[in-house]
Short mmCIF file of C-alpha atoms in Angstrom, two decimals:
data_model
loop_
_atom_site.label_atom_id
_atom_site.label_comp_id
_atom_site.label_asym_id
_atom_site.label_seq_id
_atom_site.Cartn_x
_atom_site.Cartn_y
_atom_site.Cartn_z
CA UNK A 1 -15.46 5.41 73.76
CA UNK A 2 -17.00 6.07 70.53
CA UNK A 3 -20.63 6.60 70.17
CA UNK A 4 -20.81 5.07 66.32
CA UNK A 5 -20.40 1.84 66.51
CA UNK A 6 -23.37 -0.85 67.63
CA UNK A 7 -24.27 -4.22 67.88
CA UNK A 8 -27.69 -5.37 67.16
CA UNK A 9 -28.89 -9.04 68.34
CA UNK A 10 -32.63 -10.24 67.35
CA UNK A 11 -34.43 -13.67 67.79
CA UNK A 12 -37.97 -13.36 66.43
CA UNK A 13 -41.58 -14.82 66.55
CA UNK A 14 -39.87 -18.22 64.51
CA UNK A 15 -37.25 -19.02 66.71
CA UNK A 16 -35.14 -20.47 64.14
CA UNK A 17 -31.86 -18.76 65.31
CA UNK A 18 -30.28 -15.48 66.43
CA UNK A 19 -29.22 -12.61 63.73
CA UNK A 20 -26.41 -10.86 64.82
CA UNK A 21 -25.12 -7.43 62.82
CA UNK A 22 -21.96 -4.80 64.04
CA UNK A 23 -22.82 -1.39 62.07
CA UNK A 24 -21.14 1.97 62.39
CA UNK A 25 -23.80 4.95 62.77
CA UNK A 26 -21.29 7.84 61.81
CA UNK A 27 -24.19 8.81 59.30
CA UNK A 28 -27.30 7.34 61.13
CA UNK A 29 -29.70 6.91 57.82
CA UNK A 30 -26.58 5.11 56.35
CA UNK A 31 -25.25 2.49 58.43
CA UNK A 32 -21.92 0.56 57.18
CA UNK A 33 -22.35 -3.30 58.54
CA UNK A 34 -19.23 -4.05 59.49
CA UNK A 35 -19.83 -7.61 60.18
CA UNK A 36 -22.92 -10.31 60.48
CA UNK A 37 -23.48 -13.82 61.46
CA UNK A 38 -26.21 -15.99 62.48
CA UNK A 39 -26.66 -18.67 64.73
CA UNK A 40 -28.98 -21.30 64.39
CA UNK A 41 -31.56 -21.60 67.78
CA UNK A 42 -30.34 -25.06 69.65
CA UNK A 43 -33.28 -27.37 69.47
CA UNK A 44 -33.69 -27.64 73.08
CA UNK A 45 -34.08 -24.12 73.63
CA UNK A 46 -36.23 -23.06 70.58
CA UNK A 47 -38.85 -25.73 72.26
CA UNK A 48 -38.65 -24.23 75.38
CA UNK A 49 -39.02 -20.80 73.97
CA UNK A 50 -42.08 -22.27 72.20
CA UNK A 51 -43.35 -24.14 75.79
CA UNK A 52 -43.28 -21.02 77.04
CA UNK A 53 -45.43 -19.60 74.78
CA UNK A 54 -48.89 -21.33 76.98
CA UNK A 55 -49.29 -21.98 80.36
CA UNK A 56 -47.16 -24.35 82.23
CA UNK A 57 -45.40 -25.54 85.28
CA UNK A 58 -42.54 -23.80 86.82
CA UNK A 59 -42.98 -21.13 84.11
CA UNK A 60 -40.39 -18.59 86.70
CA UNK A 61 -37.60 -20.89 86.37
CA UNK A 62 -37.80 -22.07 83.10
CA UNK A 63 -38.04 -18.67 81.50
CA UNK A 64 -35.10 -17.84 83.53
CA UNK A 65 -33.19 -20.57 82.44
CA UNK A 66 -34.13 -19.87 79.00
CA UNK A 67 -33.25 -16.07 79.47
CA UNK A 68 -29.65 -17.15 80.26
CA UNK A 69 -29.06 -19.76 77.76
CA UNK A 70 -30.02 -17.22 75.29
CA UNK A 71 -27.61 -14.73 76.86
CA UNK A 72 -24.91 -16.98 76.07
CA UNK A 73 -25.94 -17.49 72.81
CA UNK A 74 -26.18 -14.08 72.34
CA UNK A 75 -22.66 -13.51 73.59
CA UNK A 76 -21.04 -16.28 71.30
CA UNK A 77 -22.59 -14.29 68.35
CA UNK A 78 -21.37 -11.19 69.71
CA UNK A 79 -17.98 -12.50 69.96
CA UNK A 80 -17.93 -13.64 66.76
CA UNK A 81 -18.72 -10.24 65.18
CA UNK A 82 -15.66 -8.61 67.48
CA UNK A 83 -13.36 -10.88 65.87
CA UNK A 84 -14.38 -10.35 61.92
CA UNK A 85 -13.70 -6.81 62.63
CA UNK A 86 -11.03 -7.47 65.06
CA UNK A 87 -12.27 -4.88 67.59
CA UNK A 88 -12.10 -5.14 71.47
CA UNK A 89 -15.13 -4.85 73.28
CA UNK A 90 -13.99 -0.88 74.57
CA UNK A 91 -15.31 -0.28 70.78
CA UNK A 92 -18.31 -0.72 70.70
CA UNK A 93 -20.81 1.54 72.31
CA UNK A 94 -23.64 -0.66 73.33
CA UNK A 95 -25.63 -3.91 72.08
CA UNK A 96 -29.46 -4.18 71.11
CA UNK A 97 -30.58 -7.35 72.40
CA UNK A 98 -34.24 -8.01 71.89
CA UNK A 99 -34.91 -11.31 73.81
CA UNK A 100 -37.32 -13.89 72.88
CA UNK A 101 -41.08 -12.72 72.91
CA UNK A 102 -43.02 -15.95 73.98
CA UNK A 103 -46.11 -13.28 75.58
CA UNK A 104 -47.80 -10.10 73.79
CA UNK A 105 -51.12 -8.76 75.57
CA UNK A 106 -50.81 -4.80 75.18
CA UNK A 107 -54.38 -4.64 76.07
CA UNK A 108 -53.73 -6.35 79.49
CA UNK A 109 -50.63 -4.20 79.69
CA UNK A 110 -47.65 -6.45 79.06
CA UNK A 111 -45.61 -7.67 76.48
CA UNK A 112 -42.53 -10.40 77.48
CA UNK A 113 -39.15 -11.22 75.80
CA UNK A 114 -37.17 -13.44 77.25
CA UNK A 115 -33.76 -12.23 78.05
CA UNK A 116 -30.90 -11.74 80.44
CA UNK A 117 -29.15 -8.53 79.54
CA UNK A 118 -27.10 -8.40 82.59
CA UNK A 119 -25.69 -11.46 82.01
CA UNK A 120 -24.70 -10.73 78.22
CA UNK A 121 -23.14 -7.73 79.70
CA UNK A 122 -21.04 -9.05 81.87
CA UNK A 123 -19.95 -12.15 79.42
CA UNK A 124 -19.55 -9.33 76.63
CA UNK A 125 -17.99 -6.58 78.44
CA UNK A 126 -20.26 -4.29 76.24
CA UNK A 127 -22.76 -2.45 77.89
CA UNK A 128 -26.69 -3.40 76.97
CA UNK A 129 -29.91 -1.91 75.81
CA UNK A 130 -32.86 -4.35 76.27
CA UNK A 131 -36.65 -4.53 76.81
CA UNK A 132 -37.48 -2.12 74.51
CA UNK A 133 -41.57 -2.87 74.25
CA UNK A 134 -42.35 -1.92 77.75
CA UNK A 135 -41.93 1.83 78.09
CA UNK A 136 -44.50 2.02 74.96
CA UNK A 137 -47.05 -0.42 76.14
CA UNK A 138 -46.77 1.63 79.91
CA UNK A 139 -47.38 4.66 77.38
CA UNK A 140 -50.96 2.96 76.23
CA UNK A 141 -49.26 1.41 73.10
CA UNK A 142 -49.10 -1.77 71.70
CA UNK A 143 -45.32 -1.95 71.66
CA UNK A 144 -44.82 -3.46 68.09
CA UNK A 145 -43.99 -2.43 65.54
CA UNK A 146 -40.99 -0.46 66.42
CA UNK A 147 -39.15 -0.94 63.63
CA UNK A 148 -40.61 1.92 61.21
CA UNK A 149 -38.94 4.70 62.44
CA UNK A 150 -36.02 2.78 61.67
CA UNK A 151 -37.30 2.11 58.19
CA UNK A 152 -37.85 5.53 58.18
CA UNK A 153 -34.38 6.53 58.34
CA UNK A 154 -33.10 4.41 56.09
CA UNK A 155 -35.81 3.57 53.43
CA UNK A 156 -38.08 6.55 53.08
CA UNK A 157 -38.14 7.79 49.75
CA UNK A 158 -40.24 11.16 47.38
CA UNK A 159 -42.95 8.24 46.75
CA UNK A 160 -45.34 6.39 48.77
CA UNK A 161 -43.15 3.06 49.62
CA UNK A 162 -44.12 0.36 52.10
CA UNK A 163 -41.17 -1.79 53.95
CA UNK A 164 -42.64 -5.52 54.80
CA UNK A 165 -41.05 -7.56 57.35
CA UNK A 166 -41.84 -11.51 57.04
CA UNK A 167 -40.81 -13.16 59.73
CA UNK A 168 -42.94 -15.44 62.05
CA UNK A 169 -45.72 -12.53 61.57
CA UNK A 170 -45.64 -10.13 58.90
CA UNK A 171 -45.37 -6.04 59.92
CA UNK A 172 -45.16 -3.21 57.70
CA UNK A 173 -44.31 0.10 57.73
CA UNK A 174 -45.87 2.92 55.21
CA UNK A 175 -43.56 6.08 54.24
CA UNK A 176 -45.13 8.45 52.70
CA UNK A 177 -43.15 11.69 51.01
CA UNK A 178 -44.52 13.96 53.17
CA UNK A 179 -42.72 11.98 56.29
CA UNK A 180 -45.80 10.59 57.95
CA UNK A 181 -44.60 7.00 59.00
CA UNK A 182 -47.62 4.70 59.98
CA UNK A 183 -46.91 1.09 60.44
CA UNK A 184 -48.70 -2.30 61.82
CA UNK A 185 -48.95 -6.10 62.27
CA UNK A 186 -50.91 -7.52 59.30
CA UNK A 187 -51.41 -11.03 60.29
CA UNK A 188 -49.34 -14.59 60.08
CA UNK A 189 -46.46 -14.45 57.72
CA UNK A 190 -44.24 -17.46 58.29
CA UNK A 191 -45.77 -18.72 61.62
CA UNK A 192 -48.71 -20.68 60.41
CA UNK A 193 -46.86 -22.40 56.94
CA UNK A 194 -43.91 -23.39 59.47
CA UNK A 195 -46.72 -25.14 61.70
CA UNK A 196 -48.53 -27.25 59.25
CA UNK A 197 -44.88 -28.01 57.04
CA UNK A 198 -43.30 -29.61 60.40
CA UNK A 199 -46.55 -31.25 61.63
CA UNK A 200 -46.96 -33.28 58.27
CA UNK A 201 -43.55 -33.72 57.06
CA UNK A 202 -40.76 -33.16 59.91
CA UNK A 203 -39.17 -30.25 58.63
CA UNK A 204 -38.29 -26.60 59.94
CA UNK A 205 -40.29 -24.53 57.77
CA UNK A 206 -40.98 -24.83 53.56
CA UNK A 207 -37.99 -23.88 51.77
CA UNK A 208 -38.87 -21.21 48.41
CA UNK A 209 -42.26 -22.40 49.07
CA UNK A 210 -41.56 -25.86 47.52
CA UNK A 211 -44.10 -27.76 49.28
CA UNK A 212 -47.09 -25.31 48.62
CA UNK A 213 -45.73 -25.25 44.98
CA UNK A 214 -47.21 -29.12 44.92
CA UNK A 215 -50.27 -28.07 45.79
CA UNK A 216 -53.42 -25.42 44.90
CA UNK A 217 -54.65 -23.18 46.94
CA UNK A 218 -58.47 -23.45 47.70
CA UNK A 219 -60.39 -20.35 48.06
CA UNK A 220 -63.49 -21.30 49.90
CA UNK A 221 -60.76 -22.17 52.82
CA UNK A 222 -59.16 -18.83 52.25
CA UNK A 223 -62.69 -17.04 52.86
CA UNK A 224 -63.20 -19.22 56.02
CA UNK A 225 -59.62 -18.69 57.98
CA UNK A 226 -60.33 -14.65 56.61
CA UNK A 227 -63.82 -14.64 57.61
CA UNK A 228 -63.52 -16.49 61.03
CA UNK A 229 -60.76 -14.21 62.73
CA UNK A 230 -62.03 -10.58 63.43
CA UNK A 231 -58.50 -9.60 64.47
CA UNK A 232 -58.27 -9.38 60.41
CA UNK A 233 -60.59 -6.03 60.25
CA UNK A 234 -59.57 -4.19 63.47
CA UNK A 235 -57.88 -0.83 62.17
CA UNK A 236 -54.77 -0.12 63.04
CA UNK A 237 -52.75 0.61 65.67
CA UNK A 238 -52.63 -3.26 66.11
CA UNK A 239 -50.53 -6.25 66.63
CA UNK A 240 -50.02 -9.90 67.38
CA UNK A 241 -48.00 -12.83 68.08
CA UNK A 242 -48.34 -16.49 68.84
CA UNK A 243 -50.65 -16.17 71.60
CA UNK A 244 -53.64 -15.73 68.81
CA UNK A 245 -51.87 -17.44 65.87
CA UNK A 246 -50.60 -20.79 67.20
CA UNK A 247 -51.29 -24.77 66.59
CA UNK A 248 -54.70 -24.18 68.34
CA UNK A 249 -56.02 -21.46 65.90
CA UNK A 250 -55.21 -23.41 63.09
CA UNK A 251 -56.86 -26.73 64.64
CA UNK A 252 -60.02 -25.16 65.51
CA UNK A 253 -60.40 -23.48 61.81
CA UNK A 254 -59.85 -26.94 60.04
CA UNK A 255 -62.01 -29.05 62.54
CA UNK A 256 -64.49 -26.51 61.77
CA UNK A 257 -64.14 -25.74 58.06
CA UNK A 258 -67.17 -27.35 55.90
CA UNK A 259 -65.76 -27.79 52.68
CA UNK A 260 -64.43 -30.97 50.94
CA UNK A 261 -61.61 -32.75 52.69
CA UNK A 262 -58.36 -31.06 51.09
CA UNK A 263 -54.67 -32.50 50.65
CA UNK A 264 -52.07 -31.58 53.23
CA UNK A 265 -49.99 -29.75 50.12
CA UNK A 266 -53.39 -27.54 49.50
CA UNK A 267 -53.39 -26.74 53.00
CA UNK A 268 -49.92 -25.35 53.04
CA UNK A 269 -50.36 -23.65 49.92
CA UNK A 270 -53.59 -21.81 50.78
CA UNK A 271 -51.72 -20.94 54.12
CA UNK A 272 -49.25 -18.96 51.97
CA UNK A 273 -52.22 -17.05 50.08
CA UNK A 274 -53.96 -16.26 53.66
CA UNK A 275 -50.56 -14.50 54.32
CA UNK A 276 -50.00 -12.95 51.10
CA UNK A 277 -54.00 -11.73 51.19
CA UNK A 278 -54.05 -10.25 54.79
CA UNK A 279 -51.00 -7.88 53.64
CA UNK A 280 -52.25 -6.81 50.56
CA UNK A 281 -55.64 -6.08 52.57
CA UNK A 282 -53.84 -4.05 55.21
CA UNK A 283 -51.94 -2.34 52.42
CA UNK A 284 -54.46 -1.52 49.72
CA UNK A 285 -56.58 -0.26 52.59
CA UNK A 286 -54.80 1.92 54.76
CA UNK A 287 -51.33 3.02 52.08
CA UNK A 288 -53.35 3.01 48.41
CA UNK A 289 -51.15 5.01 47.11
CA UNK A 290 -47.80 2.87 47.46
CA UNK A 291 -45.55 2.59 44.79
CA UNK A 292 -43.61 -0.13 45.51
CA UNK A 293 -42.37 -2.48 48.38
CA UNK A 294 -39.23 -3.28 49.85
CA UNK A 295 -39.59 -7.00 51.29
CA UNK A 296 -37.02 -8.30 54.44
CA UNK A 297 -37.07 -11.23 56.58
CA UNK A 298 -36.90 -15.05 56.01
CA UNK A 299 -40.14 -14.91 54.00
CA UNK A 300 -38.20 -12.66 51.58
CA UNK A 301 -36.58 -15.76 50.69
CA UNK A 302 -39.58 -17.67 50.41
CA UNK A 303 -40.01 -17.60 46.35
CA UNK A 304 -43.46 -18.74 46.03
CA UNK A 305 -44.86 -16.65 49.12
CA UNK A 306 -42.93 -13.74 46.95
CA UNK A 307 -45.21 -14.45 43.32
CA UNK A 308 -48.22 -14.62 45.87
CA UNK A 309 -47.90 -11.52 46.74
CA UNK A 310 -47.09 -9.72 43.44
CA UNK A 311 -50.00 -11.53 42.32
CA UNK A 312 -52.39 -9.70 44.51
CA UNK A 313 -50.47 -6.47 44.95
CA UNK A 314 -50.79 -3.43 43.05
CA UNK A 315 -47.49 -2.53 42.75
CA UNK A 316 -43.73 -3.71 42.23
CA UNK A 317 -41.72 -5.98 45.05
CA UNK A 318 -38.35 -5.41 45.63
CA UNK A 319 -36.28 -6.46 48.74
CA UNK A 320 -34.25 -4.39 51.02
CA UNK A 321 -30.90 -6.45 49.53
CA UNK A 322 -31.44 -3.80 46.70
CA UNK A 323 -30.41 -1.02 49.28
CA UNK A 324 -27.53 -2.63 50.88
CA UNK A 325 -29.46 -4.73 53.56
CA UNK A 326 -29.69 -8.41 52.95
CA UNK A 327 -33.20 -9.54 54.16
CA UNK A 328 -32.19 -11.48 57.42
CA UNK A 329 -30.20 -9.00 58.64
CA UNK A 330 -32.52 -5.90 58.66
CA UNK A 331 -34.17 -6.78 61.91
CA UNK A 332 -31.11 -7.07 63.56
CA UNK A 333 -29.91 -4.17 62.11
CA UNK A 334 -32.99 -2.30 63.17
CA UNK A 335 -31.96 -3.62 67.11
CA UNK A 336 -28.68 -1.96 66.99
CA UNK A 337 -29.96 1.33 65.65
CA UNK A 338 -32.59 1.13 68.57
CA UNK A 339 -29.50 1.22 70.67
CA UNK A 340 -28.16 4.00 69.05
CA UNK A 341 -32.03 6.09 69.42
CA UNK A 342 -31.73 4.66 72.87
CA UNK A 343 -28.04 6.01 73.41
CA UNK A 344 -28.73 9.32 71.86
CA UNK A 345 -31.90 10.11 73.50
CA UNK A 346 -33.94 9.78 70.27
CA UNK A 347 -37.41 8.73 70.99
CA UNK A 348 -38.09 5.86 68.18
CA UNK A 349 -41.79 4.59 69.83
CA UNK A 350 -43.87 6.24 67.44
CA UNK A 351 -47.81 6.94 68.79
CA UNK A 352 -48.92 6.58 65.42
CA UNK A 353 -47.53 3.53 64.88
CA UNK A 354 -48.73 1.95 68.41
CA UNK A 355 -51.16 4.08 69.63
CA UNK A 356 -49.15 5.30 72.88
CA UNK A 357 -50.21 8.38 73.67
CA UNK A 358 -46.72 9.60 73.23
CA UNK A 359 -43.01 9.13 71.97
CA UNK A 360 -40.69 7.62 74.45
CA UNK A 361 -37.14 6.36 74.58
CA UNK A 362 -37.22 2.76 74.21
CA UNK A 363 -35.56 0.65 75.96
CA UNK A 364 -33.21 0.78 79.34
CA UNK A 365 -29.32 0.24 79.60
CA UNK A 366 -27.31 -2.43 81.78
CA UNK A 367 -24.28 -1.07 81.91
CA UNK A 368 -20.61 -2.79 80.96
#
């Protein structure tokens, strides 16, 4: 069997849909995508996935429900991706499946995605590398990022560059030239905007910012949501998820919030500053030196969360399309080069990026 060729599968903190990317790792820092789709999340499952997120009842068999319907989802896009490169499943060395995160508490000593990689094994035929944030919170860590050693390999560069991933949260990774790779959760990056867009007006998430465009952003909010949430100023290693940015932070800041009464269109659009402000905090502080930015993720798409942020950082934006990885497929990307670490013993859970107090092999194989 060959030992290039992977599949990567990711489903993230917005639980829109499922990214889905075949690449060939013959040169690992240079991957050849062979073939992508995407699959949008079926409504009844993303509001599970989202249930599942806070206490409920019959939380055991719901999750594993949920695990398997997304197992079959994750197979259909798999299948799809063997037949645009019309390979048989005996090609491909392994998938990266991530699962759905719907917990995150590395400081109680668990992180949980949703998954069933057994069962995508044996609907793929393909064996399976899965549950890759464990082995690095067991290690102390905080098991996120682990996406900038990947960035590592394939972005670093002679200058000081930071890689930002906007998805439901925004993470980034700074590369410096002398190989030091650092990386951490900065805050909200879609999650809160997608909140307070389908509460008021029914739909998914704000496309290119249009909504915010409408309004003006009101900085004595901005101070308030920054002020009120010490998570903000912890120093890295850190991360998060929905369990602190939800529906319920965001209530409890506007019920308290002293101000004048503000327009639902001001809202969103000092929503997108508070995520374009908390990155350039967490970069300015800890990666001054950057010289430019490579964006990814749905956010990248987002065109007036995009002139927020070159607004208020020091330095250039480009996205990672620029290098031969459209934004919405990096991620996934990233999942089936985690398979590859995984497969060839490379240990991609980086202590300085989570804290663990060392490197380990992520994840752990269900065979075909």
């Amino acid at each position: 069997m060959p030992q290039t060729l992977f599949i990567g599968l990711m489903s993230g903190t917005s639980t829109d849909g499922v990214d889905a990317v075949l690449a060939d790792f013959s040169t690992p820092d240079r991957p050849c995508i062979l073939a992508s789709s995407s699959l949008a999340m079926p409504d009844a499952l993303r509001r599970e996935f989202l249930a599942l997120n806070i206490t409920g009842p019959d939380e055991l068999l719901r999750s594993s429900l949920a695990g398997n319907a997304l197992a079959e989802l994750y197979a259909g896009a798999t299948r799809t991706l063997l037949t645009q490169a019309n390979l048989g499943p005996d090609k491909i060395c392994a998938i990266g499946a991530h699962g759905q995160t719907v917990r995150h508490d590395p400081a109680a000593g668990f992180t949980i995605q949703i998954n069933a990689p057994a069962l995508l094994a044996e609907r793929t035929g393909i064996a399976v590398v899965a549950d890759f944030r464990s082995r690095d919170v067991a290690a102390g860590g905080q098991g996120a990022p682990l996406v900038p050693a990947f960035h590592h390999a394939l972005f670093s560069h002679s200058e000081a560059r930071a890689v930002l991933n906007l998805g439901g949260i925004a993470n980034v990774t700074l590369l410096s030239p002398d190989g030091d790779i650092r990386g951490f959760d900065t805050g909200p990056a879609n999650v809160l905007m997608d909140l307070w867009v389908q509460h008021k007006t029914g739909v998914a998430y704000d496309a290119q910012g249009s909504w915010a465009s409408t309004g003006q952003a009101n900085q004595t909010l901005l101070d308030f949501l920054l002020r009120s949430e010490p998570w903000f100023e912890l120093a890295p290693p850190k991360s998060t998820g929905r369990d602190l940015f939800n529906w319920k932070w965001l209530m409890q800041r506007l019920d308290a919030f002293e101000g004048p009464p503000l327009a639902d269109n001001d809202i969103q659009a000092t929503l997108q500053q508070l995520t374009a402000a908390t990155i350039a905090h967490g970069i300015k502080r800890y990666a001054p030196d950057t010289r430019d930015v490579l964006v990814c993720g749905g956010g990248a798409l987002n065109d007036g969360l995009i002139r927020d942020l070159q607004r208020v950082l020091p330095c250039p934006l480009r996205t990672t399309a620029d290098f031969g990885v459209p934004v919405q497929l990096v991620e996934a990307l990233a999942f089936a080069w985690l398979a590859w670490a995984h497969v060839n013993g490379y240990r991609a859970g980086l202590p300085k990026v989570t804290g663990a107090r060392h490197a380990s092999i992520l994840g752990c194989t269900y065979p075909a």
